Amino acid sequence: MNKRVALTGNEAIAKAMQQINPDVVAAYPITPQTEIVQIFSKYVADGLVDTEFVTVESEHSAMSACIGSAAGGARSMTATSANGLALMWEVVYIAASTRLPIVMPVVNRALSGPINIHCDHSDAMGARDSGWIQLFSENAQEAYDNAIQAVRIAENKDVLLPVMVNLDGFIISHAVENLNINDAEEVQKFVGEYKAEHYLLDKENPITVGPLDLQDFYFEHKRQQSEAMKYAKETVKEIGKEYGKLTGREYGFFSEYKLEDAEIALIGMGSTMGTAKAAVDELREQGVKVGLLKLRMFRPFPAEELAKALSHVPVIGVLDRAETFSTNGGPLFTDMHYALYGQDHKLIDFIYGLGGRDTNVSHVKGMFEMLQKAKDGQPIDRINYIGVRE
Amino acid sequence: MSKEQKPGWKSLPIGGLILTAGNADEYNTGGWRVKRPEWIPDNCIHCLFCWVYCPDSSIETEEGKMTGIDYEHCKGCGICAEVCPAKEKAIVMEPEGGKEDGDE
Ligand code: SF4
Ligand code: SF4
């Protein structure tokens, strides 16, 4: 049932999309996402999927077409990166607020400018308040698995929210990895047939989608979105378990690595978590009690669960592959303060890897060293920039 | 404006969807009007140009004849007065409330 293959992250996502066989894909190429669209369009040309593939003139149109097709009752997907996501911005919000279960892999890349095509999370972080569910992946396996689960999460009738599946540009998207892929049939059974309750092409029950929503109703719709995000939490957990039963790879909000007896720990997202595990292993060999928490679900933010998982760790380093320019640290850092509010933890932010700046094991070990110093009572800056030249 | 209680977030259809077709009638937009069209029946030739052009379906008719204006929905755009072909205009726009802005 599980097949071991060597694929790049982009190939793995395209494979997931082929197995999902969505009704509509509308997409525009952008580095480093381009291959996903390219490979998928080949599947379309070769008749390997039944998908209506819409070639559009921009990402704004890609998301708009997805909104139209999803409102029409079709299972719809797209994929993008960085400036492509930024160009979608307006319609990204409309997709979420119209409650359309669109699934979009985002191959994370630095947002301009200065222009840069390499990995960081500034693209996804720009969309963190858009009402999309956001999942992050450590490697191609997780990206593939997240993409398949995303369909079920998005389409849950109590959720009906779009899902962004994040994977690090180049590091995951272009590197070849060994991963397990499922049988196409199994994926088809898992995602099932999408049956929208209300959709534009239902001529027996005509509806209006996207009407003007003024002072007297807009707020209620926003309140509904907040509630749907709470359901999303439950759904992500349930689907993660169900997927685990099917494939042996279970998913939750986050995963812990040697965290149980850790005295200092890091939390972060994406491919650097693999690097961080190597650093944890090296330091553990030297007898340092370090641990790692890899966050998979950033939106909704599992604050309560994180607080519980980290309750015994006095000093926590937060890895942020994006800057907020608020002068208060990265996006994960500020959310972690909410999660741990009122508790006696020391939190230190590490902003790292912007624009694809390499972050290696020794960088991560350096972070742990700083955490250790903080634990020993030495003064350490709250916000640190790792790997930047002074 | 009607005083009836509007549905809360728990019962409202999600996503701003409107599940009942053709319910614009329930939403009164007459309050938006700054100028009101006044119909002068004596000048009217019942050509129904106003009925064709009114963007808010606010021209009332009976058996093919103009009978009046639905002020609950008319937004006062003035299109009807503009298109009225009668020699002496059969619709003229008057300031809502009888006074122009700035009138003492
Ligand atoms: S003023 Fe405009 S909305 Fe009112 S009846 Fe005339 S055309 Fe219709
Ligand atoms: S356009 Fe003028 S003349 Fe024609 S029906 Fe309307 S009010 Fe009467």
Short mmCIF file of C-alpha atoms and ligand atoms in Angstrom, two decimals:
data_model
loop_
_atom_site.label_atom_id
_atom_site.label_comp_id
_atom_site.label_asym_id
_atom_site.label_seq_id
_atom_site.Cartn_x
_atom_site.Cartn_y
_atom_site.Cartn_z
CA MET A 1 0.00 0.00 0.00
CA ASN A 2 2.86 2.39 0.74
CA LYS A 3 5.39 2.85 -2.02
CA ARG A 4 8.89 4.16 -1.39
CA VAL A 5 9.97 6.68 -4.03
CA ALA A 6 12.53 9.43 -4.50
CA LEU A 7 10.91 12.77 -5.30
CA THR A 8 11.50 16.46 -4.88
CA GLY A 9 9.01 18.33 -2.71
CA ASN A 10 7.40 19.84 -5.76
CA GLU A 11 7.08 16.42 -7.39
CA ALA A 12 5.58 15.06 -4.19
CA ILE A 13 2.98 17.84 -4.12
CA ALA A 14 2.16 17.32 -7.80
CA LYS A 15 1.80 13.60 -7.08
CA ALA A 16 -0.55 14.34 -4.18
CA MET A 17 -2.60 16.58 -6.48
CA GLN A 18 -2.74 13.85 -9.10
CA GLN A 19 -3.99 11.38 -6.52
CA ILE A 20 -6.52 13.86 -5.15
CA ASN A 21 -7.68 14.46 -8.74
CA PRO A 22 -9.37 17.80 -8.02
CA ASP A 23 -12.20 19.06 -10.22
CA VAL A 24 -10.45 22.33 -10.95
CA VAL A 25 -6.86 23.58 -10.74
CA ALA A 26 -6.22 27.21 -11.63
CA ALA A 27 -2.61 28.20 -11.21
CA TYR A 28 0.12 30.50 -12.37
CA PRO A 29 3.81 29.58 -12.22
CA ILE A 30 6.23 31.31 -9.87
CA THR A 31 9.64 30.24 -8.60
CA PRO A 32 10.03 27.98 -6.62
CA GLN A 33 6.48 26.62 -7.08
CA THR A 34 6.66 26.44 -10.91
CA GLU A 35 7.34 22.70 -11.13
CA ILE A 36 4.14 21.84 -9.30
CA VAL A 37 2.08 23.56 -11.96
CA GLN A 38 4.28 22.27 -14.76
CA ILE A 39 4.13 18.65 -13.64
CA PHE A 40 0.44 18.84 -12.91
CA SER A 41 -0.31 20.32 -16.32
CA LYS A 42 1.49 17.33 -17.82
CA TYR A 43 -0.79 15.00 -15.86
CA VAL A 44 -3.70 16.92 -17.35
CA ALA A 45 -2.26 16.70 -20.89
CA ASP A 46 -1.58 12.98 -20.47
CA GLY A 47 -5.12 12.35 -19.27
CA LEU A 48 -3.97 11.10 -15.86
CA VAL A 49 -6.44 13.37 -14.06
CA ASP A 50 -9.97 14.54 -14.80
CA THR A 51 -9.15 18.06 -13.69
CA GLU A 52 -10.28 21.16 -15.52
CA PHE A 53 -6.97 23.03 -15.66
CA VAL A 54 -7.37 26.78 -15.95
CA THR A 55 -4.32 28.65 -17.20
CA VAL A 56 -4.63 32.17 -15.87
CA GLU A 57 -2.77 35.42 -16.39
CA SER A 58 -1.87 36.04 -12.75
CA GLU A 59 -2.16 34.68 -9.23
CA HIS A 60 -4.99 37.10 -8.52
CA SER A 61 -6.86 35.36 -11.33
CA ALA A 62 -5.77 31.92 -10.13
CA MET A 63 -7.36 32.44 -6.73
CA SER A 64 -10.36 34.18 -8.28
CA ALA A 65 -10.93 31.20 -10.58
CA CYS A 66 -10.63 28.85 -7.61
CA ILE A 67 -13.18 30.92 -5.72
CA GLY A 68 -15.55 30.75 -8.66
CA SER A 69 -15.15 27.03 -9.15
CA ALA A 70 -15.35 26.26 -5.42
CA ALA A 71 -18.49 28.37 -5.17
CA GLY A 72 -19.79 26.34 -8.07
CA GLY A 73 -19.29 23.18 -6.03
CA ALA A 74 -16.01 21.96 -7.48
CA ARG A 75 -13.04 20.69 -5.46
CA SER A 76 -10.47 23.34 -6.31
CA MET A 77 -6.75 23.71 -5.86
CA THR A 78 -3.96 26.07 -6.76
CA ALA A 79 -0.35 26.58 -5.64
CA THR A 80 1.88 29.61 -5.29
CA SER A 81 4.88 31.27 -3.66
CA ALA A 82 5.86 34.64 -2.20
CA ASN A 83 4.95 37.48 -4.55
CA GLY A 84 2.34 35.30 -6.18
CA LEU A 85 0.63 34.94 -2.83
CA ALA A 86 1.01 38.66 -2.28
CA LEU A 87 -0.69 39.37 -5.59
CA MET A 88 -3.55 37.10 -4.50
CA TRP A 89 -3.92 38.88 -1.20
CA GLU A 90 -7.33 40.43 -1.76
CA VAL A 91 -8.89 37.21 -2.97
CA VAL A 92 -7.10 35.06 -0.39
CA TYR A 93 -9.27 36.80 2.21
CA ILE A 94 -12.37 36.41 0.07
CA ALA A 95 -11.77 32.65 -0.26
CA ALA A 96 -11.70 32.29 3.52
CA SER A 97 -14.59 34.60 4.31
CA THR A 98 -16.78 33.04 1.63
CA ARG A 99 -15.95 29.73 3.35
CA LEU A 100 -14.61 27.95 0.30
CA PRO A 101 -12.54 24.82 0.99
CA ILE A 102 -9.72 25.55 -1.46
CA VAL A 103 -6.37 23.81 -0.91
CA MET A 104 -3.21 25.69 -1.81
CA PRO A 105 0.36 24.48 -1.42
CA VAL A 106 2.60 27.49 -0.75
CA VAL A 107 6.26 26.93 -1.54
CA ASN A 108 7.68 29.37 0.97
CA ARG A 109 9.91 32.06 -0.43
CA ALA A 110 11.00 35.48 0.78
CA LEU A 111 8.71 38.33 -0.13
CA SER A 112 10.34 41.14 -2.06
CA GLY A 113 12.12 43.30 -1.67
CA PRO A 114 14.91 43.41 -2.33
CA ILE A 115 13.92 40.68 -4.72
CA ASN A 116 14.88 37.20 -3.61
CA ILE A 117 13.64 33.79 -4.66
CA HIS A 118 14.86 31.73 -1.71
CA CYS A 119 13.20 30.35 1.36
CA ASP A 120 11.74 32.12 4.30
CA HIS A 121 8.24 32.28 5.76
CA SER A 122 7.45 35.93 5.10
CA ASP A 123 4.95 34.97 2.38
CA ALA A 124 2.88 32.67 4.58
CA MET A 125 3.17 35.01 7.57
CA GLY A 126 1.69 37.81 5.51
CA ALA A 127 -1.41 35.66 5.18
CA ARG A 128 -1.55 34.47 8.78
CA ASP A 129 -4.61 36.61 9.60
CA SER A 130 -6.44 35.87 6.34
CA GLY A 131 -8.57 33.13 7.86
CA TRP A 132 -6.78 30.26 6.13
CA ILE A 133 -5.71 27.17 7.99
CA GLN A 134 -1.92 26.98 7.75
CA LEU A 135 0.04 23.74 7.94
CA PHE A 136 3.84 23.60 7.74
CA SER A 137 6.01 20.71 6.58
CA GLU A 138 9.49 19.62 7.58
CA ASN A 139 10.17 17.63 4.42
CA ALA A 140 8.65 16.29 1.21
CA GLN A 141 6.92 13.46 3.07
CA GLU A 142 5.07 15.87 5.31
CA ALA A 143 4.26 18.18 2.41
CA TYR A 144 2.72 15.26 0.52
CA ASP A 145 0.83 14.01 3.56
CA ASN A 146 -0.37 17.51 4.50
CA ALA A 147 -1.69 18.17 1.01
CA ILE A 148 -3.87 15.05 1.10
CA GLN A 149 -5.16 15.72 4.61
CA ALA A 150 -5.81 19.36 3.75
CA VAL A 151 -8.62 18.38 1.41
CA ARG A 152 -10.53 16.61 4.18
CA ILE A 153 -9.81 19.34 6.72
CA ALA A 154 -11.00 22.09 4.40
CA GLU A 155 -14.16 20.30 3.34
CA ASN A 156 -15.35 19.30 6.80
CA LYS A 157 -18.84 20.78 6.99
CA ASP A 158 -18.17 22.51 10.31
CA VAL A 159 -14.92 23.95 9.00
CA LEU A 160 -15.30 24.93 5.33
CA LEU A 161 -12.13 26.97 5.31
CA PRO A 162 -9.29 27.02 2.82
CA VAL A 163 -5.99 25.38 3.74
CA MET A 164 -2.46 26.49 2.94
CA VAL A 165 0.10 23.68 2.86
CA ASN A 166 3.50 25.26 3.42
CA LEU A 167 6.79 23.76 2.30
CA ASP A 168 10.15 25.51 2.28
CA GLY A 169 11.24 26.80 -1.10
CA PHE A 170 14.19 24.97 -2.68
CA ILE A 171 15.16 23.22 0.55
CA ILE A 172 12.07 21.01 0.30
CA SER A 173 10.69 21.91 -3.11
CA HIS A 174 13.83 21.13 -5.10
CA ALA A 175 15.73 18.58 -3.00
CA VAL A 176 15.14 14.90 -3.74
CA GLU A 177 14.07 12.81 -0.78
CA ASN A 178 12.92 9.29 -0.20
CA LEU A 179 9.31 9.22 0.84
CA ASN A 180 6.33 6.92 1.06
CA ILE A 181 3.46 7.60 -1.24
CA ASN A 182 0.04 6.04 -0.96
CA ASP A 183 -1.93 4.11 -3.52
CA ALA A 184 -3.92 6.46 -5.71
CA GLU A 185 -7.03 4.43 -4.89
CA GLU A 186 -6.42 4.77 -1.19
CA VAL A 187 -6.10 8.52 -1.54
CA GLN A 188 -9.31 8.62 -3.55
CA LYS A 189 -11.07 6.67 -0.83
CA PHE A 190 -9.60 8.91 1.85
CA VAL A 191 -10.58 12.22 0.25
CA GLY A 192 -13.93 10.89 -0.97
CA GLU A 193 -16.26 12.79 -3.23
CA TYR A 194 -16.78 16.46 -2.48
CA LYS A 195 -20.42 17.37 -2.06
CA ALA A 196 -20.94 21.04 -1.31
CA GLU A 197 -24.12 21.76 0.62
CA HIS A 198 -24.76 25.06 -1.15
CA TYR A 199 -23.28 25.74 -4.55
CA LEU A 200 -23.93 28.03 -7.47
CA LEU A 201 -24.56 25.29 -10.03
CA ASP A 202 -27.40 23.85 -7.97
CA LYS A 203 -30.18 25.17 -10.15
CA GLU A 204 -32.92 23.75 -7.94
CA ASN A 205 -31.73 25.89 -5.05
CA PRO A 206 -30.46 29.20 -6.37
CA ILE A 207 -28.18 31.11 -3.99
CA THR A 208 -26.20 34.33 -3.96
CA VAL A 209 -22.47 34.16 -3.23
CA GLY A 210 -20.41 37.16 -2.20
CA PRO A 211 -23.08 39.84 -1.69
CA LEU A 212 -22.49 43.17 0.01
CA ASP A 213 -22.29 42.54 3.75
CA LEU A 214 -22.55 45.76 5.72
CA GLN A 215 -22.64 46.91 9.33
CA ASP A 216 -25.60 44.72 10.14
CA PHE A 217 -24.17 41.32 9.06
CA TYR A 218 -20.42 41.42 8.39
CA PHE A 219 -19.49 41.07 12.06
CA GLU A 220 -21.65 37.94 12.45
CA HIS A 221 -19.88 36.36 9.49
CA LYS A 222 -16.48 37.13 11.01
CA ARG A 223 -17.65 35.62 14.29
CA GLN A 224 -18.61 32.46 12.37
CA GLN A 225 -15.12 32.31 10.88
CA SER A 226 -13.58 32.41 14.36
CA GLU A 227 -15.80 29.53 15.39
CA ALA A 228 -14.95 27.55 12.27
CA MET A 229 -11.27 27.89 13.19
CA LYS A 230 -12.05 26.26 16.54
CA TYR A 231 -13.68 23.34 14.72
CA ALA A 232 -10.67 23.26 12.42
CA LYS A 233 -8.52 22.40 15.42
CA GLU A 234 -10.63 19.35 16.18
CA THR A 235 -10.73 18.39 12.54
CA VAL A 236 -6.98 18.63 12.01
CA LYS A 237 -6.55 16.27 14.96
CA GLU A 238 -9.19 13.77 13.78
CA ILE A 239 -8.00 13.72 10.18
CA GLY A 240 -4.38 13.37 11.36
CA LYS A 241 -5.37 10.26 13.30
CA GLU A 242 -7.41 8.80 10.48
CA TYR A 243 -4.53 9.39 8.07
CA GLY A 244 -2.23 7.68 10.56
CA LYS A 245 -4.42 4.57 10.58
CA LEU A 246 -4.30 4.46 6.80
CA THR A 247 -0.61 5.14 6.27
CA GLY A 248 1.14 4.62 9.58
CA ARG A 249 2.05 8.30 9.60
CA GLU A 250 -0.08 10.07 12.19
CA TYR A 251 -0.21 13.84 12.43
CA GLY A 252 -1.15 16.26 15.19
CA PHE A 253 -0.72 19.98 15.86
CA PHE A 254 2.98 19.51 16.50
CA SER A 255 5.51 16.85 17.28
CA GLU A 256 7.98 16.66 20.11
CA TYR A 257 11.59 15.61 19.83
CA LYS A 258 13.41 14.65 23.03
CA LEU A 259 11.31 17.20 24.83
CA GLU A 260 10.23 15.02 27.75
CA ASP A 261 13.09 15.87 30.11
CA ALA A 262 14.42 18.90 28.25
CA GLU A 263 15.61 21.89 30.27
CA ILE A 264 15.95 24.13 27.26
CA ALA A 265 14.00 23.76 24.03
CA LEU A 266 13.40 25.26 20.64
CA ILE A 267 10.12 25.63 18.81
CA GLY A 268 9.86 26.28 15.11
CA MET A 269 8.43 25.26 11.76
CA GLY A 270 9.59 23.93 8.43
CA SER A 271 12.73 22.28 7.12
CA THR A 272 15.06 23.75 9.74
CA MET A 273 13.39 21.43 12.23
CA GLY A 274 15.37 18.59 10.65
CA THR A 275 18.58 20.54 11.16
CA ALA A 276 17.53 21.28 14.72
CA LYS A 277 17.01 17.57 15.42
CA ALA A 278 20.60 16.91 14.39
CA ALA A 279 21.73 19.65 16.78
CA VAL A 280 19.61 18.16 19.57
CA ASP A 281 21.18 14.75 18.98
CA GLU A 282 24.72 16.15 19.13
CA LEU A 283 24.06 18.09 22.31
CA ARG A 284 22.25 15.15 23.92
CA GLU A 285 25.36 13.06 23.30
CA GLN A 286 27.25 15.62 25.33
CA GLY A 287 24.68 15.25 28.08
CA VAL A 288 22.91 18.58 27.54
CA LYS A 289 19.18 18.24 28.09
CA VAL A 290 17.85 19.93 25.00
CA GLY A 291 14.59 19.31 23.14
CA LEU A 292 12.61 20.43 20.17
CA LEU A 293 8.99 21.11 19.36
CA LYS A 294 8.12 21.15 15.69
CA LEU A 295 4.94 23.07 15.01
CA ARG A 296 2.83 21.76 12.15
CA MET A 297 -0.32 23.83 12.55
CA PHE A 298 0.27 27.56 12.79
CA ARG A 299 -3.33 28.63 12.07
CA PRO A 300 -5.36 27.96 14.09
CA PHE A 301 -2.68 28.37 16.75
CA PRO A 302 -2.76 25.53 19.31
CA ALA A 303 -1.81 27.75 22.26
CA GLU A 304 -3.27 25.60 25.03
CA GLU A 305 -1.66 22.41 23.79
CA LEU A 306 1.70 24.14 23.32
CA ALA A 307 1.58 25.55 26.84
CA LYS A 308 0.97 22.05 28.16
CA ALA A 309 3.72 20.45 26.11
CA LEU A 310 6.25 23.08 27.17
CA SER A 311 5.10 23.56 30.76
CA HIS A 312 8.21 21.87 32.20
CA VAL A 313 10.74 23.79 30.05
CA PRO A 314 11.94 26.96 31.78
CA VAL A 315 13.77 28.50 28.79
CA ILE A 316 12.34 28.32 25.30
CA GLY A 317 13.86 29.57 22.08
CA VAL A 318 11.50 30.49 19.25
CA LEU A 319 12.64 30.07 15.66
CA ASP A 320 11.10 32.67 13.37
CA ARG A 321 11.85 32.52 9.66
CA ALA A 322 10.12 35.87 9.20
CA GLU A 323 10.32 39.33 10.71
CA THR A 324 7.29 41.37 11.74
CA PHE A 325 9.14 44.70 12.02
CA SER A 326 7.03 45.41 15.07
CA THR A 327 10.34 45.52 17.04
CA ASN A 328 8.76 42.81 19.20
CA GLY A 329 10.16 39.75 17.44
CA GLY A 330 8.85 37.33 14.82
CA PRO A 331 5.27 36.14 14.41
CA LEU A 332 5.73 32.87 16.26
CA PHE A 333 7.47 34.69 19.12
CA THR A 334 4.50 36.96 19.77
CA ASP A 335 2.05 34.05 19.52
CA MET A 336 4.16 32.06 21.97
CA HIS A 337 3.83 34.88 24.48
CA TYR A 338 0.07 34.49 24.23
CA ALA A 339 0.38 30.71 24.67
CA LEU A 340 2.61 31.00 27.73
CA TYR A 341 1.09 34.12 29.24
CA GLY A 342 1.07 34.13 33.01
CA GLN A 343 3.53 31.25 33.19
CA ASP A 344 7.08 31.40 34.36
CA HIS A 345 9.01 30.79 31.13
CA LYS A 346 11.82 32.73 29.59
CA LEU A 347 11.26 33.22 25.87
CA ILE A 348 14.00 34.14 23.42
CA ASP A 349 13.46 34.83 19.76
CA PHE A 350 15.79 33.69 16.98
CA ILE A 351 15.03 35.28 13.65
CA TYR A 352 16.90 33.20 11.10
CA GLY A 353 17.24 32.16 7.49
CA LEU A 354 15.70 35.23 5.82
CA GLY A 355 15.97 35.16 2.04
CA GLY A 356 17.37 31.63 2.10
CA ARG A 357 20.30 32.39 4.41
CA ASP A 358 21.68 29.01 5.35
CA THR A 359 20.98 27.79 8.85
CA ASN A 360 23.07 24.82 9.80
CA VAL A 361 23.60 22.58 12.82
CA SER A 362 26.19 24.88 14.35
CA HIS A 363 23.79 27.82 14.16
CA VAL A 364 21.19 25.82 16.03
CA LYS A 365 23.77 24.71 18.57
CA GLY A 366 24.62 28.38 19.02
CA MET A 367 20.99 29.07 19.80
CA PHE A 368 20.95 26.33 22.41
CA GLU A 369 24.10 27.82 23.91
CA MET A 370 22.35 31.14 24.29
CA LEU A 371 19.36 29.44 25.87
CA GLN A 372 21.69 27.70 28.29
CA LYS A 373 23.24 31.03 29.23
CA ALA A 374 19.79 32.52 29.75
CA LYS A 375 18.94 29.58 31.96
CA ASP A 376 22.10 30.21 33.98
CA GLY A 377 20.92 33.74 34.57
CA GLN A 378 23.18 35.52 32.09
CA PRO A 379 21.67 38.43 30.17
CA ILE A 380 20.61 37.41 26.66
CA ASP A 381 18.80 39.66 24.18
CA ARG A 382 15.14 38.82 23.76
CA ILE A 383 15.38 39.12 19.99
CA ASN A 384 18.37 37.72 18.11
CA TYR A 385 19.23 37.60 14.44
CA ILE A 386 21.02 34.36 13.60
CA GLY A 387 23.52 34.16 10.75
CA VAL A 388 23.40 37.84 9.79
CA ARG A 389 26.65 39.75 9.35
CA GLU A 390 27.23 42.55 11.84
CA MET B 1 -35.90 50.62 9.03
CA SER B 2 -37.61 47.61 10.47
CA LYS B 3 -37.13 46.91 14.15
CA GLU B 4 -37.30 43.12 13.87
CA GLN B 5 -34.41 41.18 15.41
CA LYS B 6 -31.83 40.11 12.82
CA PRO B 7 -30.39 36.58 13.07
CA GLY B 8 -27.25 36.07 15.16
CA TRP B 9 -24.06 34.39 13.99
CA LYS B 10 -25.25 30.98 15.10
CA SER B 11 -28.23 30.92 12.77
CA LEU B 12 -27.06 33.09 9.90
CA PRO B 13 -25.94 31.19 6.74
CA ILE B 14 -22.14 31.12 6.65
CA GLY B 15 -19.86 32.94 4.28
CA GLY B 16 -22.35 35.70 3.50
CA LEU B 17 -24.34 33.27 1.37
CA ILE B 18 -27.92 34.24 0.63
CA LEU B 19 -29.89 31.04 0.41
CA THR B 20 -33.24 32.55 -0.50
CA ALA B 21 -33.46 33.69 -4.08
CA GLY B 22 -34.97 37.07 -4.89
CA ASN B 23 -35.08 38.42 -1.35
CA ALA B 24 -33.90 41.94 -2.22
CA ASP B 25 -37.52 42.97 -1.63
CA GLU B 26 -37.00 42.40 2.09
CA TYR B 27 -34.18 44.93 2.23
CA ASN B 28 -35.41 48.51 2.24
CA THR B 29 -33.06 50.93 0.56
CA GLY B 30 -35.39 53.93 0.42
CA GLY B 31 -33.51 55.52 3.31
CA TRP B 32 -30.49 56.06 1.05
CA ARG B 33 -32.41 58.65 -1.03
CA VAL B 34 -31.36 62.28 -1.14
CA LYS B 35 -33.74 63.23 -3.93
CA ARG B 36 -37.14 61.67 -4.57
CA PRO B 37 -38.78 61.17 -7.92
CA GLU B 38 -42.24 62.79 -8.01
CA TRP B 39 -44.66 61.39 -10.56
CA ILE B 40 -46.99 63.81 -12.30
CA PRO B 41 -49.79 61.54 -13.62
CA ASP B 42 -51.29 64.22 -15.87
CA ASN B 43 -48.08 64.38 -17.93
CA CYS B 44 -47.59 60.61 -18.12
CA ILE B 45 -48.00 58.85 -21.47
CA HIS B 46 -47.46 55.40 -19.87
CA CYS B 47 -44.60 54.50 -22.17
CA LEU B 48 -42.97 52.63 -19.24
CA PHE B 49 -39.48 53.82 -20.11
CA CYS B 50 -39.04 54.54 -16.40
CA TRP B 51 -40.05 50.95 -15.57
CA VAL B 52 -37.51 49.57 -18.03
CA TYR B 53 -34.65 51.77 -16.83
CA CYS B 54 -35.18 51.84 -13.06
CA PRO B 55 -32.23 49.84 -11.64
CA ASP B 56 -34.16 49.09 -8.44
CA SER B 57 -37.44 47.81 -9.89
CA SER B 58 -39.19 50.63 -8.07
CA ILE B 59 -41.68 51.73 -10.71
CA GLU B 60 -45.08 50.30 -9.86
CA THR B 61 -47.40 49.31 -12.66
CA GLU B 62 -50.81 47.78 -13.16
CA GLU B 63 -52.02 46.31 -16.39
CA GLY B 64 -49.27 47.94 -18.37
CA LYS B 65 -49.74 51.36 -16.85
CA MET B 66 -47.52 53.34 -14.56
CA THR B 67 -49.20 53.68 -11.16
CA GLY B 68 -46.56 55.11 -8.83
CA ILE B 69 -43.17 54.70 -7.20
CA ASP B 70 -42.10 52.27 -4.51
CA TYR B 71 -40.38 54.61 -2.05
CA GLU B 72 -39.31 51.72 0.20
CA HIS B 73 -36.76 50.68 -2.42
CA CYS B 74 -36.24 53.68 -4.74
CA LYS B 75 -32.73 55.03 -4.12
CA GLY B 76 -33.40 58.34 -5.87
CA CYS B 77 -30.89 57.89 -8.67
CA GLY B 78 -32.96 60.07 -11.02
CA ILE B 79 -32.68 57.79 -14.05
CA CYS B 80 -36.46 57.61 -14.44
CA ALA B 81 -36.75 61.42 -14.58
CA GLU B 82 -33.90 61.53 -17.08
CA VAL B 83 -35.37 58.98 -19.49
CA CYS B 84 -38.99 60.13 -19.25
CA PRO B 85 -39.80 61.18 -22.88
CA ALA B 86 -43.10 62.97 -22.13
CA LYS B 87 -43.28 66.52 -23.52
CA GLU B 88 -43.74 67.87 -20.03
CA LYS B 89 -41.67 65.55 -17.81
CA ALA B 90 -43.92 63.13 -15.93
CA ILE B 91 -41.23 62.49 -13.30
CA VAL B 92 -39.28 65.28 -11.64
CA MET B 93 -36.68 64.95 -8.91
CA GLU B 94 -37.44 66.87 -5.72
CA PRO B 95 -35.20 67.21 -2.68
CA GLU B 96 -36.01 64.56 -0.08
CA GLY B 97 -37.81 66.21 2.82
CA GLY B 98 -38.67 69.21 0.65
CA LYS B 99 -35.46 71.18 1.25
CA GLU B 100 -32.17 71.47 -0.61
CA ASP B 101 -28.97 71.13 1.41
CA GLY B 102 -28.10 74.53 2.79
CA ASP B 103 -31.70 75.84 2.63
CA GLU B 104 -32.67 77.74 5.73
S1 SF4 C 1 -35.17 57.56 -8.91
FE1 SF4 C 1 -34.01 55.81 -9.67
S2 SF4 C 1 -34.52 54.19 -8.19
FE2 SF4 C 1 -36.05 55.77 -7.93
S3 SF4 C 1 -37.72 55.14 -9.24
FE3 SF4 C 1 -36.45 56.54 -10.41
S4 SF4 C 1 -35.04 55.20 -11.53
FE4 SF4 C 1 -35.95 53.99 -9.90
S1 SF4 C 2 -41.22 57.38 -18.53
FE1 SF4 C 2 -42.47 59.18 -18.00
S2 SF4 C 2 -44.15 59.06 -19.43
FE2 SF4 C 2 -43.17 57.08 -19.51
S3 SF4 C 2 -44.32 55.88 -18.02
FE3 SF4 C 2 -42.58 56.73 -16.91
S4 SF4 C 2 -43.39 58.60 -16.05
FE4 SF4 C 2 -44.84 57.99 -17.61
#
